[in-house]
Short mmCIF file of N, CA and C in Angstrom, two decimals:
data_model
loop_
_atom_site.label_atom_id
_atom_site.label_comp_id
_atom_site.label_asym_id
_atom_site.label_seq_id
_atom_site.Cartn_x
_atom_site.Cartn_y
_atom_site.Cartn_z
N MET A 304 -0.42 -2.09 1.81
CA MET A 304 0.30 -1.74 0.59
C MET A 304 -0.01 -2.77 -0.47
N LEU A 305 0.20 -2.39 -1.73
CA LEU A 305 -0.04 -3.31 -2.84
C LEU A 305 1.28 -3.95 -3.27
N TYR A 306 1.21 -5.24 -3.54
CA TYR A 306 2.39 -6.01 -3.92
C TYR A 306 2.07 -6.81 -5.19
N PHE A 307 2.98 -6.71 -6.17
CA PHE A 307 2.87 -7.47 -7.41
C PHE A 307 3.71 -8.73 -7.26
N ALA A 308 3.05 -9.88 -7.29
CA ALA A 308 3.73 -11.17 -7.14
C ALA A 308 3.90 -11.83 -8.50
N TYR A 309 5.02 -12.49 -8.68
CA TYR A 309 5.29 -13.32 -9.85
C TYR A 309 6.13 -14.49 -9.34
N GLY A 310 6.38 -15.46 -10.18
CA GLY A 310 7.17 -16.60 -9.74
C GLY A 310 6.47 -17.38 -8.64
N SER A 311 7.22 -17.84 -7.66
CA SER A 311 6.66 -18.70 -6.61
C SER A 311 5.67 -17.96 -5.71
N ASN A 312 5.74 -16.63 -5.66
CA ASN A 312 4.83 -15.88 -4.80
C ASN A 312 3.40 -15.81 -5.36
N LEU A 313 3.20 -16.30 -6.58
CA LEU A 313 1.84 -16.40 -7.10
C LEU A 313 1.05 -17.51 -6.41
N HIS A 314 1.74 -18.49 -5.89
CA HIS A 314 1.13 -19.65 -5.24
C HIS A 314 0.41 -19.17 -3.98
N HIS A 315 -0.92 -19.25 -3.96
CA HIS A 315 -1.70 -18.66 -2.87
C HIS A 315 -1.39 -19.26 -1.51
N PHE A 316 -1.25 -20.57 -1.42
CA PHE A 316 -0.94 -21.18 -0.13
C PHE A 316 0.43 -20.72 0.36
N GLN A 317 1.37 -20.67 -0.56
CA GLN A 317 2.73 -20.24 -0.20
C GLN A 317 2.73 -18.78 0.28
N MET A 318 1.99 -17.92 -0.42
CA MET A 318 1.92 -16.51 -0.02
C MET A 318 1.30 -16.38 1.37
N LYS A 319 0.25 -17.14 1.64
CA LYS A 319 -0.40 -17.08 2.95
C LYS A 319 0.55 -17.55 4.04
N ARG A 320 1.37 -18.56 3.72
CA ARG A 320 2.34 -19.06 4.69
C ARG A 320 3.42 -18.00 4.96
N ARG A 321 3.85 -17.33 3.90
CA ARG A 321 4.89 -16.31 4.05
C ARG A 321 4.34 -15.02 4.64
N CYS A 322 3.12 -14.68 4.25
CA CYS A 322 2.53 -13.39 4.62
C CYS A 322 1.09 -13.63 5.08
N LYS A 323 0.92 -13.82 6.37
CA LYS A 323 -0.39 -14.23 6.90
C LYS A 323 -1.50 -13.22 6.65
N ASP A 324 -1.15 -11.94 6.52
CA ASP A 324 -2.17 -10.91 6.31
C ASP A 324 -2.47 -10.66 4.83
N SER A 325 -1.75 -11.34 3.93
CA SER A 325 -1.91 -11.06 2.50
C SER A 325 -3.30 -11.45 2.00
N VAL A 326 -3.79 -10.62 1.08
CA VAL A 326 -5.09 -10.87 0.44
C VAL A 326 -4.88 -10.75 -1.06
N TYR A 327 -5.20 -11.82 -1.79
CA TYR A 327 -5.12 -11.79 -3.24
C TYR A 327 -6.27 -10.94 -3.76
N LEU A 328 -5.95 -9.98 -4.64
CA LEU A 328 -6.97 -9.10 -5.18
C LEU A 328 -7.38 -9.49 -6.60
N LYS A 329 -6.37 -9.63 -7.48
CA LYS A 329 -6.67 -9.95 -8.88
C LYS A 329 -5.38 -10.18 -9.66
N LYS A 330 -5.53 -10.69 -10.87
CA LYS A 330 -4.36 -10.82 -11.74
C LYS A 330 -4.21 -9.51 -12.50
N ILE A 331 -2.94 -9.11 -12.70
CA ILE A 331 -2.65 -7.90 -13.48
C ILE A 331 -1.40 -8.17 -14.31
N ASN A 332 -1.14 -7.28 -15.26
CA ASN A 332 0.05 -7.38 -16.11
C ASN A 332 0.99 -6.21 -15.84
N LEU A 333 2.26 -6.51 -15.76
CA LEU A 333 3.30 -5.49 -15.67
C LEU A 333 3.85 -5.32 -17.08
N LYS A 334 3.63 -4.17 -17.67
CA LYS A 334 4.01 -3.94 -19.07
C LYS A 334 5.47 -3.54 -19.19
N ASP A 335 6.02 -3.85 -20.35
CA ASP A 335 7.41 -3.53 -20.71
C ASP A 335 8.43 -4.23 -19.81
N PHE A 336 8.06 -5.41 -19.34
CA PHE A 336 8.96 -6.29 -18.59
C PHE A 336 8.76 -7.70 -19.12
N ARG A 337 9.76 -8.55 -18.87
CA ARG A 337 9.62 -9.97 -19.20
C ARG A 337 10.07 -10.79 -18.00
N LEU A 338 9.54 -12.00 -17.94
CA LEU A 338 9.89 -12.94 -16.89
C LEU A 338 11.07 -13.77 -17.34
N THR A 339 11.98 -14.02 -16.42
CA THR A 339 13.11 -14.92 -16.68
C THR A 339 13.46 -15.63 -15.38
N PHE A 340 14.38 -16.55 -15.47
CA PHE A 340 14.85 -17.29 -14.30
C PHE A 340 16.37 -17.19 -14.29
N ARG A 341 16.94 -16.93 -13.12
CA ARG A 341 18.39 -16.74 -13.06
C ARG A 341 18.93 -16.96 -11.66
N SER A 342 20.19 -16.78 -11.54
CA SER A 342 21.00 -16.90 -10.33
C SER A 342 21.23 -18.36 -9.98
N LYS A 343 22.10 -18.57 -9.01
CA LYS A 343 22.38 -19.94 -8.58
C LYS A 343 21.13 -20.61 -8.01
N TYR A 344 20.13 -19.79 -7.62
CA TYR A 344 18.89 -20.33 -7.06
C TYR A 344 17.87 -20.69 -8.14
N ARG A 345 18.16 -20.28 -9.39
CA ARG A 345 17.25 -20.52 -10.52
C ARG A 345 15.87 -19.93 -10.25
N ALA A 346 15.87 -18.79 -9.62
CA ALA A 346 14.64 -18.14 -9.20
C ALA A 346 14.10 -17.20 -10.28
N ALA A 347 12.82 -16.91 -10.16
CA ALA A 347 12.16 -16.00 -11.10
C ALA A 347 12.69 -14.58 -10.89
N ASP A 348 12.76 -13.86 -11.99
CA ASP A 348 13.15 -12.45 -11.98
C ASP A 348 12.40 -11.77 -13.11
N ILE A 349 12.32 -10.46 -13.04
CA ILE A 349 11.76 -9.67 -14.13
C ILE A 349 12.81 -8.67 -14.58
N GLU A 350 12.76 -8.35 -15.87
CA GLU A 350 13.69 -7.37 -16.42
C GLU A 350 12.97 -6.55 -17.48
N PRO A 351 13.40 -5.30 -17.65
CA PRO A 351 12.74 -4.46 -18.65
C PRO A 351 12.88 -5.04 -20.06
N LYS A 352 11.78 -5.01 -20.79
CA LYS A 352 11.78 -5.41 -22.20
C LYS A 352 10.55 -4.80 -22.85
N LYS A 353 10.78 -3.89 -23.77
CA LYS A 353 9.70 -3.19 -24.46
C LYS A 353 8.74 -4.18 -25.11
N ASN A 354 7.48 -3.82 -25.09
CA ASN A 354 6.40 -4.59 -25.73
C ASN A 354 6.24 -6.00 -25.18
N SER A 355 6.66 -6.22 -23.96
CA SER A 355 6.45 -7.51 -23.29
C SER A 355 5.60 -7.28 -22.05
N ILE A 356 5.07 -8.37 -21.51
CA ILE A 356 4.33 -8.26 -20.25
C ILE A 356 4.68 -9.44 -19.35
N VAL A 357 4.58 -9.17 -18.06
CA VAL A 357 4.71 -10.21 -17.05
C VAL A 357 3.36 -10.25 -16.32
N PRO A 358 2.61 -11.34 -16.50
CA PRO A 358 1.38 -11.45 -15.73
C PRO A 358 1.72 -11.83 -14.29
N GLY A 359 0.93 -11.32 -13.38
CA GLY A 359 1.18 -11.62 -11.99
C GLY A 359 -0.06 -11.42 -11.15
N GLY A 360 0.12 -11.54 -9.86
CA GLY A 360 -0.98 -11.37 -8.92
C GLY A 360 -0.80 -10.11 -8.10
N LEU A 361 -1.88 -9.39 -7.93
CA LEU A 361 -1.87 -8.20 -7.09
C LEU A 361 -2.39 -8.60 -5.71
N PHE A 362 -1.56 -8.37 -4.70
CA PHE A 362 -1.91 -8.70 -3.33
C PHE A 362 -1.90 -7.43 -2.48
N ASP A 363 -2.76 -7.41 -1.50
CA ASP A 363 -2.73 -6.39 -0.46
C ASP A 363 -1.96 -7.02 0.69
N ILE A 364 -0.87 -6.38 1.12
CA ILE A 364 -0.06 -6.93 2.22
C ILE A 364 0.13 -5.88 3.31
N SER A 365 0.39 -6.34 4.50
CA SER A 365 0.63 -5.45 5.63
C SER A 365 2.12 -5.09 5.70
N LYS A 366 2.44 -4.15 6.57
CA LYS A 366 3.84 -3.77 6.78
C LYS A 366 4.64 -4.96 7.32
N SER A 367 4.05 -5.75 8.21
CA SER A 367 4.77 -6.91 8.74
C SER A 367 4.97 -7.96 7.64
N ASP A 368 4.00 -8.09 6.72
CA ASP A 368 4.17 -8.98 5.57
C ASP A 368 5.33 -8.52 4.70
N GLU A 369 5.42 -7.22 4.48
CA GLU A 369 6.52 -6.68 3.67
C GLU A 369 7.86 -7.03 4.30
N LYS A 370 7.96 -6.92 5.61
CA LYS A 370 9.21 -7.26 6.29
C LYS A 370 9.55 -8.74 6.12
N LYS A 371 8.53 -9.60 6.17
CA LYS A 371 8.75 -11.04 5.97
C LYS A 371 9.18 -11.32 4.53
N LEU A 372 8.56 -10.64 3.57
CA LEU A 372 8.96 -10.81 2.17
C LEU A 372 10.39 -10.32 1.95
N ASP A 373 10.75 -9.21 2.61
CA ASP A 373 12.12 -8.70 2.50
C ASP A 373 13.12 -9.78 2.91
N ILE A 374 12.82 -10.49 3.97
CA ILE A 374 13.71 -11.56 4.44
C ILE A 374 13.71 -12.71 3.44
N TYR A 375 12.52 -13.13 3.02
CA TYR A 375 12.42 -14.24 2.06
C TYR A 375 13.15 -13.93 0.76
N GLU A 376 13.00 -12.70 0.26
CA GLU A 376 13.61 -12.30 -1.02
C GLU A 376 15.06 -11.86 -0.85
N ASP A 377 15.61 -11.94 0.35
CA ASP A 377 16.97 -11.52 0.65
C ASP A 377 17.22 -10.08 0.18
N PHE A 378 16.27 -9.21 0.52
CA PHE A 378 16.39 -7.79 0.25
C PHE A 378 17.32 -7.18 1.28
N PRO A 379 18.26 -6.37 0.93
CA PRO A 379 18.59 -5.82 -0.38
C PRO A 379 19.76 -6.53 -1.08
N ASN A 380 20.11 -7.73 -0.64
CA ASN A 380 21.28 -8.41 -1.22
C ASN A 380 21.00 -9.07 -2.57
N LEU A 381 19.92 -9.85 -2.66
CA LEU A 381 19.61 -10.56 -3.90
C LEU A 381 18.60 -9.78 -4.75
N TYR A 382 17.57 -9.26 -4.10
CA TYR A 382 16.52 -8.49 -4.79
C TYR A 382 16.48 -7.07 -4.27
N LYS A 383 16.05 -6.17 -5.14
CA LYS A 383 15.77 -4.79 -4.74
C LYS A 383 14.29 -4.54 -5.00
N LYS A 384 13.78 -3.48 -4.43
CA LYS A 384 12.36 -3.14 -4.61
C LYS A 384 12.20 -2.28 -5.85
N TYR A 385 11.14 -2.56 -6.57
CA TYR A 385 10.78 -1.79 -7.75
C TYR A 385 9.33 -1.35 -7.56
N TYR A 386 9.07 -0.07 -7.84
CA TYR A 386 7.72 0.47 -7.66
C TYR A 386 7.17 0.91 -9.01
N PHE A 387 5.87 0.70 -9.18
CA PHE A 387 5.17 1.19 -10.36
C PHE A 387 3.75 1.56 -9.94
N TYR A 388 3.03 2.20 -10.84
CA TYR A 388 1.67 2.61 -10.53
C TYR A 388 0.67 1.81 -11.35
N TYR A 389 -0.38 1.40 -10.68
CA TYR A 389 -1.48 0.67 -11.31
C TYR A 389 -2.76 1.43 -10.94
N TYR A 390 -3.36 2.04 -11.95
CA TYR A 390 -4.54 2.89 -11.71
C TYR A 390 -4.30 3.87 -10.57
N GLU A 391 -3.18 4.58 -10.68
CA GLU A 391 -2.79 5.63 -9.75
C GLU A 391 -2.48 5.14 -8.33
N LYS A 392 -2.33 3.84 -8.16
CA LYS A 392 -1.95 3.30 -6.86
C LYS A 392 -0.56 2.72 -6.95
N LYS A 393 0.27 3.03 -5.96
CA LYS A 393 1.65 2.56 -5.94
C LYS A 393 1.71 1.08 -5.60
N VAL A 394 2.49 0.35 -6.40
CA VAL A 394 2.63 -1.10 -6.23
C VAL A 394 4.12 -1.43 -6.12
N MET A 395 4.45 -2.33 -5.21
CA MET A 395 5.83 -2.75 -5.00
C MET A 395 6.02 -4.17 -5.52
N THR A 396 7.19 -4.43 -6.08
CA THR A 396 7.61 -5.78 -6.42
C THR A 396 9.11 -5.86 -6.23
N TYR A 397 9.68 -7.00 -6.52
CA TYR A 397 11.12 -7.20 -6.38
C TYR A 397 11.73 -7.56 -7.73
N THR A 398 12.98 -7.14 -7.92
CA THR A 398 13.75 -7.52 -9.09
C THR A 398 15.19 -7.77 -8.65
N MET A 399 15.82 -8.75 -9.27
CA MET A 399 17.20 -9.10 -8.87
C MET A 399 18.17 -7.96 -9.16
N ILE A 400 19.12 -7.83 -8.27
CA ILE A 400 20.14 -6.80 -8.41
C ILE A 400 21.16 -7.19 -9.48
N ARG A 401 21.71 -8.38 -9.34
CA ARG A 401 22.71 -8.86 -10.30
C ARG A 401 22.03 -9.71 -11.36
N LYS A 402 22.17 -9.30 -12.58
CA LYS A 402 21.51 -9.99 -13.68
C LYS A 402 22.44 -11.06 -14.25
N SER A 403 22.24 -12.28 -13.82
CA SER A 403 23.04 -13.39 -14.35
C SER A 403 22.32 -14.00 -15.55
N LYS A 404 22.95 -14.96 -16.16
CA LYS A 404 22.36 -15.64 -17.31
C LYS A 404 21.14 -16.46 -16.89
N PHE A 405 20.32 -16.78 -17.87
CA PHE A 405 19.14 -17.62 -17.67
C PHE A 405 19.56 -18.97 -17.08
N ARG A 406 18.82 -19.43 -16.10
CA ARG A 406 19.05 -20.76 -15.49
C ARG A 406 17.69 -21.44 -15.36
N TYR A 407 17.53 -22.56 -16.00
CA TYR A 407 16.26 -23.27 -15.95
C TYR A 407 15.93 -23.62 -14.50
N PRO A 408 14.69 -23.35 -14.04
CA PRO A 408 14.35 -23.62 -12.63
C PRO A 408 14.30 -25.10 -12.32
N THR A 409 14.42 -25.42 -11.05
CA THR A 409 14.29 -26.81 -10.62
C THR A 409 12.84 -27.26 -10.83
N GLU A 410 12.65 -28.54 -10.92
CA GLU A 410 11.29 -29.07 -11.12
C GLU A 410 10.38 -28.68 -9.95
N ARG A 411 10.89 -28.75 -8.75
CA ARG A 411 10.11 -28.39 -7.56
C ARG A 411 9.65 -26.93 -7.63
N TYR A 412 10.59 -26.04 -7.91
CA TYR A 412 10.26 -24.61 -7.99
C TYR A 412 9.27 -24.36 -9.13
N LEU A 413 9.52 -24.97 -10.27
CA LEU A 413 8.65 -24.78 -11.43
C LEU A 413 7.23 -25.25 -11.12
N ASN A 414 7.07 -26.35 -10.39
CA ASN A 414 5.74 -26.82 -10.02
C ASN A 414 5.01 -25.83 -9.11
N ILE A 415 5.74 -25.17 -8.24
CA ILE A 415 5.16 -24.14 -7.37
C ILE A 415 4.69 -22.96 -8.23
N VAL A 416 5.51 -22.56 -9.19
CA VAL A 416 5.14 -21.45 -10.08
C VAL A 416 3.91 -21.83 -10.90
N LYS A 417 3.90 -23.05 -11.44
CA LYS A 417 2.74 -23.50 -12.23
C LYS A 417 1.46 -23.48 -11.41
N GLN A 418 1.54 -23.91 -10.16
CA GLN A 418 0.36 -23.88 -9.30
C GLN A 418 -0.08 -22.43 -9.07
N GLY A 419 0.88 -21.52 -8.95
CA GLY A 419 0.56 -20.10 -8.80
C GLY A 419 -0.16 -19.55 -10.01
N TYR A 420 0.27 -19.97 -11.19
CA TYR A 420 -0.42 -19.55 -12.42
C TYR A 420 -1.86 -20.06 -12.39
N LYS A 421 -2.05 -21.27 -11.92
CA LYS A 421 -3.39 -21.83 -11.83
C LYS A 421 -4.21 -21.07 -10.78
N ASP A 422 -3.61 -20.82 -9.61
CA ASP A 422 -4.30 -20.09 -8.53
C ASP A 422 -4.80 -18.72 -9.00
N CYS A 423 -4.00 -18.06 -9.83
CA CYS A 423 -4.33 -16.70 -10.28
C CYS A 423 -5.02 -16.68 -11.65
N ASP A 424 -5.28 -17.86 -12.21
CA ASP A 424 -5.93 -17.99 -13.51
C ASP A 424 -5.15 -17.23 -14.60
N ILE A 425 -3.84 -17.47 -14.64
CA ILE A 425 -2.97 -16.84 -15.63
C ILE A 425 -2.65 -17.85 -16.71
N ASP A 426 -2.70 -17.41 -17.95
CA ASP A 426 -2.39 -18.26 -19.10
C ASP A 426 -0.92 -18.70 -19.01
N LYS A 427 -0.69 -20.00 -19.08
CA LYS A 427 0.67 -20.54 -18.94
C LYS A 427 1.55 -20.28 -20.15
N LYS A 428 1.01 -19.69 -21.21
CA LYS A 428 1.84 -19.39 -22.38
C LYS A 428 2.95 -18.40 -22.01
N TYR A 429 2.68 -17.52 -21.04
CA TYR A 429 3.71 -16.56 -20.62
C TYR A 429 4.85 -17.27 -19.89
N LEU A 430 4.52 -18.28 -19.14
CA LEU A 430 5.53 -19.07 -18.45
C LEU A 430 6.34 -19.88 -19.46
N THR A 431 5.65 -20.46 -20.44
CA THR A 431 6.31 -21.23 -21.48
C THR A 431 7.31 -20.35 -22.23
N ARG A 432 6.91 -19.13 -22.54
CA ARG A 432 7.83 -18.19 -23.22
C ARG A 432 9.06 -17.91 -22.38
N ALA A 433 8.86 -17.68 -21.10
CA ALA A 433 9.98 -17.39 -20.21
C ALA A 433 10.94 -18.57 -20.12
N LEU A 434 10.40 -19.78 -20.16
CA LEU A 434 11.24 -20.97 -20.06
C LEU A 434 12.00 -21.24 -21.34
N LYS A 435 11.52 -20.70 -22.46
CA LYS A 435 12.25 -20.84 -23.72
C LYS A 435 13.24 -19.71 -23.90
N PHE A 436 13.15 -18.72 -22.99
CA PHE A 436 14.04 -17.56 -22.99
C PHE A 436 14.13 -16.92 -24.37
N LEU A 437 12.96 -16.46 -24.82
CA LEU A 437 12.89 -15.79 -26.14
C LEU A 437 13.43 -14.38 -26.06
#
């Protein structure tokens, strides 16, 4: 199955540790969404926003990887699954159920996200925008 990663799941080493069968395919953009950080965990989330994009990584994952991600993402308590189509192929990602206010991420978490942006060759301007909560 195809999985759209953002936040800490962009970090290739971390994804491999969480999902041993995962294969990074390419960077893609999720249109009409924006990246934000929220909850007591200060974790990354996406929310609908017209004319915005969330850059992320497209991964091929196995069914067992999906089950591991479900546990990591605390599905269905903290995150729910969101599906969209990319070139007629169904892609899964996660989005938080309860939309709390913006919470600046911890330095440790932010460094993992930054490394993920580097791993996927994503322009950090999108991360900078999310951190300014425009």
